[in-house]
mmCIF file of C-alpha atoms in Angstrom:
data_model
loop_
_atom_site.group_PDB
_atom_site.id
_atom_site.type_symbol
_atom_site.label_atom_id
_atom_site.label_comp_id
_atom_site.label_asym_id
_atom_site.label_seq_id
_atom_site.Cartn_x
_atom_site.Cartn_y
_atom_site.Cartn_z
ATOM 1 C CA UNK A 1 7.136 -21.707 25.655
ATOM 2 C CA UNK A 2 7.013 -21.070 22.261
ATOM 3 C CA UNK A 3 5.334 -24.689 20.953
ATOM 4 C CA UNK A 4 2.695 -23.678 23.954
ATOM 5 C CA UNK A 5 2.172 -20.431 22.441
ATOM 6 C CA UNK A 6 1.841 -22.045 19.091
ATOM 7 C CA UNK A 7 -0.572 -24.229 20.216
ATOM 8 C CA UNK A 8 -2.408 -21.230 21.970
ATOM 9 C CA UNK A 9 -2.723 -19.668 18.773
ATOM 10 C CA UNK A 10 -3.818 -22.553 17.046
ATOM 11 C CA UNK A 11 -6.676 -22.815 19.120
ATOM 12 C CA UNK A 12 -7.158 -19.133 18.989
ATOM 13 C CA UNK A 13 -7.947 -19.306 15.551
ATOM 14 C CA UNK A 14 -8.875 -15.544 15.556
ATOM 15 C CA UNK A 15 -6.381 -12.953 16.635
ATOM 16 C CA UNK A 16 -7.958 -9.459 17.464
ATOM 17 C CA UNK A 17 -5.471 -6.464 16.167
ATOM 18 C CA UNK A 18 -5.743 -3.818 18.040
ATOM 19 C CA UNK A 19 -5.354 -0.419 17.443
ATOM 20 C CA UNK A 20 -5.794 1.267 21.101
ATOM 21 C CA UNK A 21 -5.245 5.362 21.564
ATOM 22 C CA UNK A 22 -7.365 5.046 24.918
ATOM 23 C CA UNK A 23 -5.269 2.907 27.397
ATOM 24 C CA UNK A 24 -7.136 3.109 29.783
ATOM 25 C CA UNK A 25 -9.980 1.276 28.114
ATOM 26 C CA UNK A 26 -7.542 -2.068 28.393
ATOM 27 C CA UNK A 27 -9.200 -3.757 30.605
ATOM 28 C CA UNK A 28 -12.758 -3.203 29.674
ATOM 29 C CA UNK A 29 -11.687 -4.334 25.891
ATOM 30 C CA UNK A 30 -9.912 -7.435 27.712
ATOM 31 C CA UNK A 31 -13.095 -8.628 29.528
ATOM 32 C CA UNK A 32 -15.513 -8.154 25.907
ATOM 33 C CA UNK A 33 -13.012 -9.924 24.097
ATOM 34 C CA UNK A 34 -13.089 -12.938 26.731
ATOM 35 C CA UNK A 35 -17.077 -12.661 26.933
ATOM 36 C CA UNK A 36 -17.244 -13.597 23.519
ATOM 37 C CA UNK A 37 -14.890 -16.484 23.415
ATOM 38 C CA UNK A 38 -11.723 -14.443 22.220
ATOM 39 C CA UNK A 39 -8.629 -15.160 25.073
ATOM 40 C CA UNK A 40 -5.878 -13.404 22.537
ATOM 41 C CA UNK A 41 -5.007 -9.798 21.301
ATOM 42 C CA UNK A 42 -2.461 -8.786 18.840
ATOM 43 C CA UNK A 43 -1.619 -5.108 20.460
ATOM 44 C CA UNK A 44 -0.024 -2.845 17.795
ATOM 45 C CA UNK A 45 1.989 0.044 17.797
ATOM 46 C CA UNK A 46 0.280 2.215 15.856
ATOM 47 C CA UNK A 47 -1.115 3.595 18.697
ATOM 48 C CA UNK A 48 1.285 4.938 21.436
ATOM 49 C CA UNK A 49 1.106 3.175 24.801
ATOM 50 C CA UNK A 50 0.783 -0.313 23.191
ATOM 51 C CA UNK A 51 3.075 -1.637 25.634
ATOM 52 C CA UNK A 52 0.731 -0.424 28.398
ATOM 53 C CA UNK A 53 -2.154 -1.712 27.113
ATOM 54 C CA UNK A 54 -0.241 -5.003 26.757
ATOM 55 C CA UNK A 55 0.607 -4.663 30.429
ATOM 56 C CA UNK A 56 -2.879 -4.079 31.509
ATOM 57 C CA UNK A 57 -4.322 -6.613 29.345
ATOM 58 C CA UNK A 58 -1.713 -9.137 31.159
ATOM 59 C CA UNK A 59 -2.096 -8.403 34.377
ATOM 60 C CA UNK A 60 -6.017 -8.299 34.388
ATOM 61 C CA UNK A 61 -5.812 -11.880 32.751
ATOM 62 C CA UNK A 62 -2.449 -13.499 33.074
ATOM 63 C CA UNK A 63 -4.299 -16.866 31.108
ATOM 64 C CA UNK A 64 -4.550 -14.350 27.666
ATOM 65 C CA UNK A 65 -2.361 -14.749 25.036
ATOM 66 C CA UNK A 66 -1.254 -11.019 23.898
ATOM 67 C CA UNK A 67 0.575 -9.905 21.845
ATOM 68 C CA UNK A 68 2.473 -7.093 20.197
ATOM 69 C CA UNK A 69 2.126 -5.751 16.477
ATOM 70 C CA UNK A 70 3.384 -3.582 14.261
ATOM 71 C CA UNK A 71 6.743 -3.421 15.943
ATOM 72 C CA UNK A 72 9.295 -1.614 13.298
ATOM 73 C CA UNK A 73 12.032 -0.970 16.043
ATOM 74 C CA UNK A 74 14.523 -2.818 18.122
ATOM 75 C CA UNK A 75 12.956 -0.140 20.901
ATOM 76 C CA UNK A 76 9.283 -0.965 20.025
ATOM 77 C CA UNK A 77 10.343 -4.639 20.369
ATOM 78 C CA UNK A 78 12.145 -4.256 23.759
ATOM 79 C CA UNK A 79 8.905 -2.283 25.187
ATOM 80 C CA UNK A 80 6.847 -5.338 23.866
ATOM 81 C CA UNK A 81 9.167 -7.730 25.711
ATOM 82 C CA UNK A 82 9.243 -5.737 28.874
ATOM 83 C CA UNK A 83 5.269 -5.548 28.954
ATOM 84 C CA UNK A 84 5.073 -9.137 29.012
ATOM 85 C CA UNK A 85 4.166 -9.849 25.732
ATOM 86 C CA UNK A 86 4.265 -13.536 24.316
ATOM 87 C CA UNK A 87 4.622 -12.875 20.762
ATOM 88 C CA UNK A 88 5.943 -9.594 18.331
ATOM 89 C CA UNK A 89 4.728 -9.259 14.947
ATOM 90 C CA UNK A 90 6.133 -7.453 12.290
ATOM 91 C CA UNK A 91 4.388 -6.287 9.024
ATOM 92 C CA UNK A 92 7.817 -7.465 7.560
ATOM 93 C CA UNK A 93 10.848 -9.010 7.932
ATOM 94 C CA UNK A 94 13.483 -8.095 10.261
ATOM 95 C CA UNK A 95 16.069 -10.355 11.417
ATOM 96 C CA UNK A 96 17.341 -8.278 14.381
ATOM 97 C CA UNK A 97 13.999 -8.415 15.548
ATOM 98 C CA UNK A 98 13.285 -11.971 15.244
ATOM 99 C CA UNK A 99 16.819 -12.852 16.843
ATOM 100 C CA UNK A 100 16.466 -10.825 19.897
ATOM 101 C CA UNK A 101 12.420 -12.280 20.268
ATOM 102 C CA UNK A 102 13.587 -15.536 20.016
ATOM 103 C CA UNK A 103 16.376 -14.912 22.458
ATOM 104 C CA UNK A 104 13.996 -13.567 24.916
ATOM 105 C CA UNK A 105 11.870 -16.494 24.663
ATOM 106 C CA UNK A 106 9.150 -14.898 22.886
ATOM 107 C CA UNK A 107 7.037 -15.843 19.370
ATOM 108 C CA UNK A 108 8.475 -13.603 16.519
ATOM 109 C CA UNK A 109 6.055 -13.635 13.857
ATOM 110 C CA UNK A 110 7.427 -11.527 10.549
ATOM 111 C CA UNK A 111 5.576 -10.378 7.890
ATOM 112 C CA UNK A 112 6.706 -12.542 4.808
ATOM 113 C CA UNK A 113 4.690 -13.031 1.757
ATOM 114 C CA UNK A 114 7.236 -13.756 -1.406
ATOM 115 C CA UNK A 115 9.265 -17.017 -1.218
ATOM 116 C CA UNK A 116 12.549 -15.299 -0.418
ATOM 117 C CA UNK A 117 11.113 -13.832 2.889
ATOM 118 C CA UNK A 118 9.970 -17.250 3.427
ATOM 119 C CA UNK A 119 13.371 -18.924 3.449
ATOM 120 C CA UNK A 120 14.935 -16.221 5.418
ATOM 121 C CA UNK A 121 12.748 -16.913 7.706
ATOM 122 C CA UNK A 122 12.957 -20.798 7.837
ATOM 123 C CA UNK A 123 16.746 -20.363 7.692
ATOM 124 C CA UNK A 124 16.109 -18.537 11.452
ATOM 125 C CA UNK A 125 14.143 -21.897 12.431
ATOM 126 C CA UNK A 126 10.950 -19.866 11.839
ATOM 127 C CA UNK A 127 7.840 -22.251 11.100
ATOM 128 C CA UNK A 128 5.511 -19.507 11.355
ATOM 129 C CA UNK A 129 4.902 -15.873 9.570
ATOM 130 C CA UNK A 130 2.420 -13.648 8.806
ATOM 131 C CA UNK A 131 0.873 -12.816 5.662
ATOM 132 C CA UNK A 132 0.383 -8.997 4.871
ATOM 133 C CA UNK A 133 -1.647 -7.335 3.648
ATOM 134 C CA UNK A 134 -3.504 -11.013 2.720
ATOM 135 C CA UNK A 135 -5.902 -9.812 0.530
ATOM 136 C CA UNK A 136 -4.024 -7.656 -1.637
ATOM 137 C CA UNK A 137 -0.930 -10.745 -1.794
ATOM 138 C CA UNK A 138 -3.834 -13.043 -3.195
ATOM 139 C CA UNK A 139 -5.481 -13.893 -0.249
ATOM 140 C CA UNK A 140 -6.261 -18.030 0.607
ATOM 141 C CA UNK A 141 -5.420 -19.062 -2.642
ATOM 142 C CA UNK A 142 -2.178 -16.911 -2.330
ATOM 143 C CA UNK A 143 -0.897 -19.258 1.016
ATOM 144 C CA UNK A 144 -2.551 -22.596 -0.289
ATOM 145 C CA UNK A 145 0.167 -22.728 -2.940
ATOM 146 C CA UNK A 146 2.747 -21.902 -0.841
ATOM 147 C CA UNK A 147 2.019 -24.098 1.123
ATOM 148 C CA UNK A 148 3.320 -26.376 -1.571
ATOM 149 C CA UNK A 149 6.844 -26.012 -1.281
ATOM 150 C CA UNK A 150 6.901 -25.061 2.408
ATOM 151 C CA UNK A 151 4.532 -28.109 3.439
ATOM 152 C CA UNK A 152 5.799 -27.208 6.937
ATOM 153 C CA UNK A 153 5.055 -23.426 7.464
ATOM 154 C CA UNK A 154 2.336 -22.124 9.382
ATOM 155 C CA UNK A 155 0.761 -18.741 8.513
ATOM 156 C CA UNK A 156 -1.177 -16.022 9.923
ATOM 157 C CA UNK A 157 -2.972 -13.827 7.624
ATOM 158 C CA UNK A 158 -4.017 -10.766 8.290
ATOM 159 C CA UNK A 159 -5.523 -7.614 6.023
ATOM 160 C CA UNK A 160 -8.813 -7.956 4.515
ATOM 161 C CA UNK A 161 -10.070 -10.421 6.887
ATOM 162 C CA UNK A 162 -13.585 -10.161 7.901
ATOM 163 C CA UNK A 163 -16.931 -12.648 8.846
ATOM 164 C CA UNK A 164 -17.787 -13.116 5.448
ATOM 165 C CA UNK A 165 -14.513 -14.696 4.636
ATOM 166 C CA UNK A 166 -12.935 -15.971 7.827
ATOM 167 C CA UNK A 167 -13.837 -19.810 6.992
ATOM 168 C CA UNK A 168 -12.729 -19.569 4.020
ATOM 169 C CA UNK A 169 -9.564 -18.957 5.603
ATOM 170 C CA UNK A 170 -9.183 -21.097 8.114
ATOM 171 C CA UNK A 171 -9.858 -24.317 5.795
ATOM 172 C CA UNK A 172 -6.682 -23.499 4.142
ATOM 173 C CA UNK A 173 -4.781 -26.418 6.181
ATOM 174 C CA UNK A 174 -1.521 -24.348 6.290
ATOM 175 C CA UNK A 175 -3.123 -21.382 8.471
ATOM 176 C CA UNK A 176 -2.963 -21.497 12.235
ATOM 177 C CA UNK A 177 -4.789 -18.261 12.609
ATOM 178 C CA UNK A 178 -6.459 -15.606 11.245
ATOM 179 C CA UNK A 179 -5.351 -11.774 12.394
ATOM 180 C CA UNK A 180 -8.762 -9.398 12.048
ATOM 181 C CA UNK A 181 -9.642 -6.153 13.486
ATOM 182 C CA UNK A 182 -13.094 -5.765 12.515
ATOM 183 C CA UNK A 183 -14.100 -6.757 15.992
ATOM 184 C CA UNK A 184 -12.313 -4.444 17.265
ATOM 185 C CA UNK A 185 -13.096 -0.717 15.061
ATOM 186 C CA UNK A 186 -12.142 2.376 16.300
ATOM 187 C CA UNK A 187 -15.425 3.848 16.419
ATOM 188 C CA UNK A 188 -16.754 0.583 18.634
ATOM 189 C CA UNK A 189 -13.766 0.740 21.402
ATOM 190 C CA UNK A 190 -14.088 4.803 21.086
ATOM 191 C CA UNK A 191 -17.796 4.656 21.637
ATOM 192 C CA UNK A 192 -17.556 1.743 24.203
ATOM 193 C CA UNK A 193 -19.503 -0.517 22.484
ATOM 194 C CA UNK A 194 -18.319 -3.537 24.398
ATOM 195 C CA UNK A 195 -21.267 -5.279 23.413
ATOM 196 C CA UNK A 196 -20.944 -5.384 19.805
ATOM 197 C CA UNK A 197 -17.259 -6.138 20.293
ATOM 198 C CA UNK A 198 -18.689 -9.464 22.302
ATOM 199 C CA UNK A 199 -21.241 -10.405 19.695
ATOM 200 C CA UNK A 200 -18.762 -9.966 16.636
ATOM 201 C CA UNK A 201 -15.950 -12.153 18.603
ATOM 202 C CA UNK A 202 -18.515 -14.757 19.218
ATOM 203 C CA UNK A 203 -19.448 -14.866 15.963
ATOM 204 C CA UNK A 204 -16.273 -15.458 14.938
ATOM 205 C CA UNK A 205 -15.385 -18.094 17.692
ATOM 206 C CA UNK A 206 -18.509 -20.066 16.427
ATOM 207 C CA UNK A 207 -16.818 -19.719 13.005
ATOM 208 C CA UNK A 208 -13.360 -21.230 14.065
ATOM 209 C CA UNK A 209 -15.152 -23.810 16.424
ATOM 210 C CA UNK A 210 -16.844 -24.949 13.047
ATOM 211 C CA UNK A 211 -13.924 -25.328 10.909
ATOM 212 C CA UNK A 212 -11.762 -26.501 13.599
ATOM 213 C CA UNK A 213 -14.184 -29.492 14.858
#
């Protein structure tokens, strides 16, 4: 199952990182993303009710790859699993959360930005990690450098990703996908600017398709 999810992640290329306070908007948001060609989402636990958003999106669109983000505790990991999250993203490395995700057949994506953290992830059998905050830790150049000693590692950078630099990141061979919030900003969601979300998603999808062609 995890191999299938990894392939879905690679095909997606871009993963919207969503903080959604108004859980009743979950289905409308998913619909807007899909209209722009994006069929995945990372729902961050920085907002209360994240597990409800995950469940609603999964129920409305069973083919969507929906996961949980900013998972800091085992309680949040359990809520994400119960809601049907397909992957669990943490800003740092937490071995207990990684073990839980693997046991539940959920793809763990812990944040790793140093060789030491990466080796901790490799010891758990992982071959994909999150790189956060990407811009502050050296961006695409740093990820490319890490590919030297860790040639089998794939990376999902998040933090500072935009339409302006998405192509630069995706051109790095060991980047499986990029996480970004530029197409799902809180103001857009609050004001129901679904068409804008769809258009930004479409622009991101165009870049992904061009790089991955």
